[in-house]
GROMACS .gro file of C-alpha atoms in nm:
model
  300
    1MET     CA    1   4.489   6.953   2.743
    2TYR     CA    2   4.654   6.939   3.087
    3MET     CA    3   4.336   7.100   3.230
    4SER     CA    4   4.099   6.851   3.068
    5PRO     CA    5   4.090   6.604   3.361
    6TYR     CA    6   4.004   6.884   3.607
    7ARG     CA    7   3.835   7.181   3.437
    8MET     CA    8   3.458   7.157   3.420
    9VAL     CA    9   3.227   7.338   3.176
   10THR     CA   10   3.180   7.704   3.264
   11PRO     CA   11   2.834   7.718   3.422
   12LYS     CA   12   2.556   7.966   3.346
   13THR     CA   13   2.373   8.163   3.610
   14GLY     CA   14   2.118   7.947   3.792
   15ASP     CA   15   2.299   7.620   3.712
   16THR     CA   16   2.354   7.337   3.959
   17VAL     CA   17   2.701   7.184   3.934
   18TYR     CA   18   2.759   6.816   4.015
   19VAL     CA   19   3.123   6.738   4.080
   20ASP     CA   20   3.213   6.426   3.885
   21ARG     CA   21   3.592   6.428   3.909
   22GLN     CA   22   3.874   6.474   4.157
   23LEU     CA   23   4.038   6.819   4.183
   24ALA     CA   24   3.753   6.973   3.989
   25GLN     CA   25   3.803   7.332   3.866
   26ILE     CA   26   3.475   7.524   3.819
   27PRO     CA   27   3.540   7.861   3.644
   28VAL     CA   28   3.274   8.131   3.673
   29THR     CA   29   3.218   8.425   3.436
   30THR     CA   30   2.971   8.687   3.558
   31GLY     CA   31   2.790   8.960   3.370
   32ALA     CA   32   2.669   9.297   3.488
   33GLY     CA   33   2.389   9.148   3.694
   34ALA     CA   34   2.368   8.902   3.981
   35PHE     CA   35   2.497   8.552   3.915
   36THR     CA   36   2.381   8.247   4.108
   37LEU     CA   37   2.526   7.899   4.118
   38THR     CA   38   2.450   7.589   4.324
   39LEU     CA   39   2.708   7.326   4.418
   40ALA     CA   40   2.526   6.997   4.456
   41GLN     CA   41   2.577   6.797   4.774
   42PRO     CA   42   2.853   6.539   4.721
   43THR     CA   43   2.776   6.168   4.711
   44LYS     CA   44   3.119   6.045   4.820
   45ALA     CA   45   3.393   6.154   5.056
   46GLY     CA   46   3.741   6.266   4.951
   47LEU     CA   47   3.654   6.488   4.654
   48VAL     CA   48   3.823   6.827   4.622
   49ALA     CA   49   3.663   7.103   4.416
   50THR     CA   50   3.745   7.469   4.356
   51VAL     CA   51   3.502   7.736   4.243
   52ASN     CA   52   3.681   8.047   4.116
   53LEU     CA   53   3.560   8.375   3.969
   54ASP     CA   54   3.749   8.368   3.642
   55THR     CA   55   3.602   8.675   3.474
   56ASP     CA   56   3.422   8.953   3.662
   57GLY     CA   57   3.165   9.124   3.446
   58GLY     CA   58   3.048   9.349   3.727
   59GLY     CA   59   2.800   9.133   3.914
   60ASP     CA   60   2.873   8.913   4.214
   61CYS     CA   61   2.848   8.534   4.213
   62THR     CA   62   2.644   8.388   4.497
   63LEU     CA   63   2.737   8.023   4.541
   64THR     CA   64   2.492   7.804   4.729
   65VAL     CA   65   2.653   7.494   4.876
   66ALA     CA   66   2.380   7.234   4.908
   67GLY     CA   67   2.372   7.073   5.251
   68GLY     CA   68   2.591   7.348   5.400
   69TYR     CA   69   2.966   7.400   5.398
   70ASN     CA   70   3.033   7.407   5.774
   71ALA     CA   71   2.904   7.267   6.102
   72ASP     CA   72   2.654   7.557   6.123
   73ALA     CA   73   2.506   7.452   5.787
   74ASP     CA   74   2.579   7.789   5.623
   75THR     CA   75   2.519   7.762   5.250
   76ALA     CA   76   2.587   8.097   5.078
   77ILE     CA   77   2.930   8.214   4.967
   78VAL     CA   78   2.978   8.534   4.765
   79LEU     CA   79   3.261   8.575   4.513
   80GLY     CA   80   3.281   8.941   4.407
   81ASP     CA   81   3.605   8.997   4.218
   82ALA     CA   82   3.814   8.813   3.963
   83GLY     CA   83   4.051   8.579   4.142
   84ASP     CA   84   3.818   8.509   4.435
   85PHE     CA   85   3.797   8.135   4.497
   86VAL     CA   86   3.683   7.874   4.745
   87THR     CA   87   3.821   7.518   4.766
   88LEU     CA   88   3.607   7.253   4.932
   89LEU     CA   89   3.658   6.894   5.048
   90SER     CA   90   3.380   6.637   5.069
   91VAL     CA   91   3.353   6.459   5.404
   92LYS     CA   92   3.121   6.191   5.535
   93VAL     CA   93   2.907   6.287   5.835
   94GLY     CA   94   2.693   5.999   5.951
   95ALA     CA   95   2.515   5.855   5.646
   96SER     CA   96   2.560   6.162   5.422
   97CYS     CA   97   2.842   6.356   5.262
   98TYR     CA   98   2.893   6.732   5.285
   99TRP     CA   99   3.128   6.998   5.157
  100ARG     CA  100   3.371   7.167   5.396
  101VAL     CA  101   3.585   7.473   5.311
  102LEU     CA  102   3.956   7.395   5.282
  103ALA     CA  103   4.072   7.736   5.163
  104GLN     CA  104   3.931   8.061   5.028
  105GLU     CA  105   4.036   8.406   4.920
  106GLY     CA  106   3.817   8.714   4.871
  107THR     CA  107   3.491   8.542   4.969
  108ASP     CA  108   3.270   8.574   5.275
  109ALA     CA  109   3.284   8.202   5.359
  110ALA     CA  110   3.223   8.152   5.732
  111VAL     CA  111   3.513   7.923   5.818
  112GLU     CA  112   3.605   7.799   6.164
  113ASP     CA  113   3.840   8.027   6.359
  114ILE     CA  114   4.168   7.844   6.411
  115THR     CA  115   4.357   8.129   6.575
  116VAL     CA  116   4.510   8.058   6.915
  117ASP     CA  117   4.432   8.276   7.211
  118THR     CA  118   4.729   8.477   7.331
  119LEU     CA  119   4.876   8.351   7.655
  120THR     CA  120   5.041   8.596   7.891
  121ALA     CA  121   5.291   8.460   8.142
  122THR     CA  122   5.337   8.696   8.435
  123ALA     CA  123   5.611   8.499   8.606
  124ALA     CA  124   5.781   8.164   8.570
  125THR     CA  125   5.987   7.976   8.819
  126ILE     CA  126   6.228   7.709   8.700
  127ALA     CA  127   6.362   7.475   8.962
  128ALA     CA  128   6.733   7.405   8.938
  129ALA     CA  129   6.800   7.058   8.800
  130SER     CA  130   7.037   6.837   8.988
  131VAL     CA  131   7.308   6.708   8.756
  132ALA     CA  132   7.569   6.467   8.881
  133ALA     CA  133   7.901   6.632   8.802
  134VAL     CA  134   8.212   6.439   8.710
  135THR     CA  135   8.463   6.519   8.981
  136ARG     CA  136   8.814   6.386   9.021
  137GLY     CA  137   8.804   6.420   9.400
  138ALA     CA  138   9.117   6.422   9.611
  139ALA     CA  139   9.460   6.315   9.492
  140VAL     CA  140   9.540   5.947   9.538
  141ASP     CA  141   9.838   5.830   9.743
  142ALA     CA  142  10.174   5.926   9.591
  143GLU     CA  143  10.257   5.717   9.284
  144HIS     CA  144  10.582   5.896   9.192
  145GLY     CA  145  10.942   5.861   9.300
  146ALA     CA  146  11.149   6.109   9.502
  147GLY     CA  147  11.348   6.206   9.192
  148ALA     CA  148  11.033   6.354   9.032
  149VAL     CA  149  10.983   6.610   9.312
  150GLY     CA  150  11.129   6.951   9.228
  151THR     CA  151  11.114   7.279   9.414
  152GLY     CA  152  10.774   7.383   9.279
  153VAL     CA  153  10.434   7.224   9.339
  154ALA     CA  154  10.472   6.858   9.434
  155PRO     CA  155  10.351   6.599   9.182
  156ALA     CA  156   9.994   6.476   9.234
  157THR     CA  157   9.789   6.197   9.077
  158TYR     CA  158   9.411   6.207   9.037
  159ARG     CA  159   9.198   5.918   8.917
  160TYR     CA  160   8.828   5.928   8.830
  161THR     CA  161   8.571   5.758   8.606
  162ARG     CA  162   8.381   5.918   8.318
  163ASP     CA  163   8.148   5.731   8.083
  164GLY     CA  164   8.309   5.403   8.189
  165ASP     CA  165   8.665   5.526   8.124
  166ILE     CA  166   8.924   5.538   8.400
  167ILE     CA  167   9.103   5.871   8.363
  168THR     CA  168   9.434   5.921   8.541
  169ASP     CA  169   9.584   6.272   8.564
  170ILE     CA  170   9.948   6.311   8.674
  171GLU     CA  171  10.029   6.676   8.748
  172ILE     CA  172  10.396   6.774   8.734
  173ASP     CA  173  10.575   7.103   8.811
  174LEU     CA  174  10.914   7.097   8.637
  175THR     CA  175  11.061   7.373   8.852
  176GLY     CA  176  11.381   7.243   9.016
  177LEU     CA  177  11.405   6.934   8.795
  178ALA     CA  178  11.675   6.907   8.529
  179SER     CA  179  11.717   6.777   8.176
  180VAL     CA  180  12.046   6.646   8.038
  181ALA     CA  181  12.242   6.665   7.715
  182THR     CA  182  12.145   6.317   7.593
  183GLY     CA  183  11.818   6.265   7.407
  184ASP     CA  184  11.567   6.022   7.564
  185ASP     CA  185  11.738   6.045   7.905
  186VAL     CA  186  11.527   6.098   8.215
  187ILE     CA  187  11.424   6.442   8.342
  188GLY     CA  188  11.440   6.469   8.722
  189LYS     CA  189  11.698   6.480   8.998
  190THR     CA  190  11.874   6.235   9.228
  191GLY     CA  191  11.649   5.946   9.325
  192ALA     CA  192  11.399   5.737   9.127
  193ALA     CA  193  11.230   5.989   8.896
  194PHE     CA  194  10.929   5.788   8.776
  195ILE     CA  195  10.599   5.983   8.771
  196GLY     CA  196  10.364   5.684   8.776
  197ARG     CA  197  10.322   5.319   8.693
  198ASN     CA  198  10.106   5.121   8.452
  199VAL     CA  199   9.901   4.919   8.701
  200VAL     CA  200   9.604   4.770   8.512
  201ALA     CA  201   9.395   4.726   8.826
  202LYS     CA  202   9.415   5.103   8.881
  203ASN     CA  203   9.447   5.254   8.533
  204GLY     CA  204   9.263   4.997   8.324
  205ILE     CA  205   9.398   4.911   7.980
  206ILE     CA  206   9.543   5.242   7.863
  207TYR     CA  207   9.433   5.319   7.507
  208LYS     CA  208   9.517   5.689   7.487
  209MET     CA  209   9.763   5.926   7.655
  210GLU     CA  210   9.782   6.306   7.638
  211LEU     CA  211  10.058   6.547   7.738
  212ILE     CA  212   9.896   6.879   7.833
  213CYS     CA  213  10.114   7.187   7.883
  214LEU     CA  214   9.980   7.442   8.131
  215GLU     CA  215  10.298   7.650   8.156
  216THR     CA  216  10.576   7.667   7.898
  217PRO     CA  217  10.896   7.503   8.025
  218ALA     CA  218  11.178   7.751   8.088
  219GLY     CA  219  11.531   7.755   8.234
  220ALA     CA  220  11.879   7.815   8.093
  221GLY     CA  221  11.953   7.519   7.868
  222ALA     CA  222  11.654   7.318   7.992
  223ASP     CA  223  11.500   7.105   7.716
  224THR     CA  224  11.149   7.216   7.610
  225ASP     CA  225  11.110   6.903   7.394
  226ILE     CA  226  10.959   6.660   7.646
  227ASN     CA  227  10.837   6.303   7.609
  228VAL     CA  228  10.657   6.050   7.829
  229VAL     CA  229  10.811   5.700   7.815
  230ALA     CA  230  10.748   5.364   7.980
  231ASN     CA  231  11.037   5.158   8.117
  232ALA     CA  232  11.061   4.836   8.316
  233ALA     CA  233  11.314   4.987   8.559
  234ALA     CA  234  11.187   5.147   8.879
  235ASP     CA  235  11.512   5.321   8.971
  236LEU     CA  236  11.598   5.552   8.681
  237GLU     CA  237  11.725   5.890   8.797
  238LYS     CA  238  11.809   6.210   8.610
  239ASP     CA  239  12.026   6.120   8.310
  240GLY     CA  240  11.910   5.756   8.314
  241ALA     CA  241  11.837   5.603   7.974
  242GLY     CA  242  11.457   5.626   7.950
  243GLY     CA  243  11.430   5.454   7.613
  244THR     CA  244  11.186   5.510   7.329
  245THR     CA  245  10.870   5.330   7.438
  246TYR     CA  246  10.672   5.650   7.409
  247GLY     CA  247  10.343   5.708   7.582
  248VAL     CA  248  10.362   6.050   7.415
  249ASN     CA  249  10.637   6.181   7.188
  250GLY     CA  250  10.565   6.538   7.294
  251GLY     CA  251  10.794   6.765   7.096
  252ALA     CA  252  10.849   7.126   7.200
  253GLN     CA  253  10.602   7.223   7.471
  254ALA     CA  254  10.409   7.550   7.492
  255ALA     CA  255  10.129   7.662   7.722
  256GLY     CA  256   9.788   7.549   7.599
  257GLN     CA  257   9.928   7.270   7.384
  258VAL     CA  258   9.795   6.912   7.390
  259VAL     CA  259   9.975   6.621   7.226
  260GLU     CA  260   9.803   6.284   7.220
  261ASN     CA  261   9.898   5.930   7.127
  262LEU     CA  262   9.626   5.681   7.040
  263VAL     CA  263   9.862   5.387   6.984
  264GLN     CA  264   9.969   5.263   7.324
  265GLY     CA  265  10.020   4.886   7.371
  266LEU     CA  266  10.202   4.949   7.698
  267THR     CA  267  10.338   4.668   7.912
  268ALA     CA  268  10.170   4.620   8.248
  269ASN     CA  269  10.365   4.740   8.555
  270HIS     CA  270  10.619   4.944   8.360
  271TYR     CA  271  10.707   5.286   8.504
  272PHE     CA  272  10.643   5.624   8.343
  273TYR     CA  273  10.918   5.885   8.310
  274LEU     CA  274  10.961   6.226   8.149
  275THR     CA  275  11.256   6.239   7.909
  276ALA     CA  276  11.442   6.507   7.715
  277GLY     CA  277  11.352   6.495   7.347
  278THR     CA  278  11.648   6.671   7.189
  279GLY     CA  279  11.902   6.644   7.468
  280SER     CA  280  11.967   6.985   7.620
  281ALA     CA  281  12.103   7.025   7.972
  282GLY     CA  282  11.961   7.271   8.223
  283THR     CA  283  11.750   7.316   8.533
  284TYR     CA  284  11.388   7.422   8.490
  285THR     CA  285  11.269   7.748   8.644
  286ALA     CA  286  10.913   7.705   8.508
  287GLY     CA  287  10.696   7.452   8.334
  288GLN     CA  288  10.378   7.269   8.435
  289LEU     CA  289  10.245   6.956   8.264
  290ILE     CA  290   9.959   6.709   8.298
  291VAL     CA  291   9.998   6.353   8.175
  292ARG     CA  292   9.644   6.227   8.116
  293MET     CA  293   9.580   5.857   8.054
  294TYR     CA  294   9.255   5.701   7.936
  295GLY     CA  295   9.199   5.340   8.038
  296ARG     CA  296   8.921   5.088   8.026
  297PRO     CA  297   8.872   4.809   8.278
  298LEU     CA  298   8.875   4.451   8.158
  299LEU     CA  299   8.535   4.302   8.080
  300THR     CA  300   8.381   4.096   8.358
   0.00000   0.00000   0.00000
């Protein structure tokens, strides 16, 4: 019953078939001799019909499509073996409607060639695109105190903008600086040991801070648990009480490690210091860190 809306009566040789339904199925059974069938020209556009050779008795079925089935007005299509089929769509051309082949298998229908010519590229030249790189440029003027300068590479601060963010990088070589036996006390040496300051006009409103370890801290007794804190005092030296207003509570540092803190709420103009996390006294012989701050300027 599911075929009843589509399947049409099996035609006899010499019949003319008029498609009177959508998705019409026209089954053909041939005998030993030649079989002919005519598909009447459609009277409306949008019909789809399929003629298929259901049972092959030995003879071929020659289907004549009235009005032609392509732009060249070819009319004859031969179905020779069971399973051969042709599916056609009715289209309106000017004042009349015609059949056009949608699909076929096993027939000799002359359909339009839709293959694409092969293109051979002998050489191609691609011009280099100019992309504006994000560069941090040269270090800004010193923003650290004398007590943060060890015997290794001197501290340096870089500031640049990326996607509207103000990014501040403070590079610190721990070599020659010292930690002390009291937790949360300042790492450094004699003299103010701050490494930077929270100046909103320069840094923006800091919303994230990272402590990046490039080289694992080392030195007899030197504390590898390192924090970044903010403190109102500008004159804290080694062993000064840095406090617990953490920019980053870093924990034990190791090369390749990044620790970030997304909850800042820092007070403007406070100073940044490195502090010993566990409280272990010793002078550093190695250790390189970057304190990276992400800020956003106030809306204007």
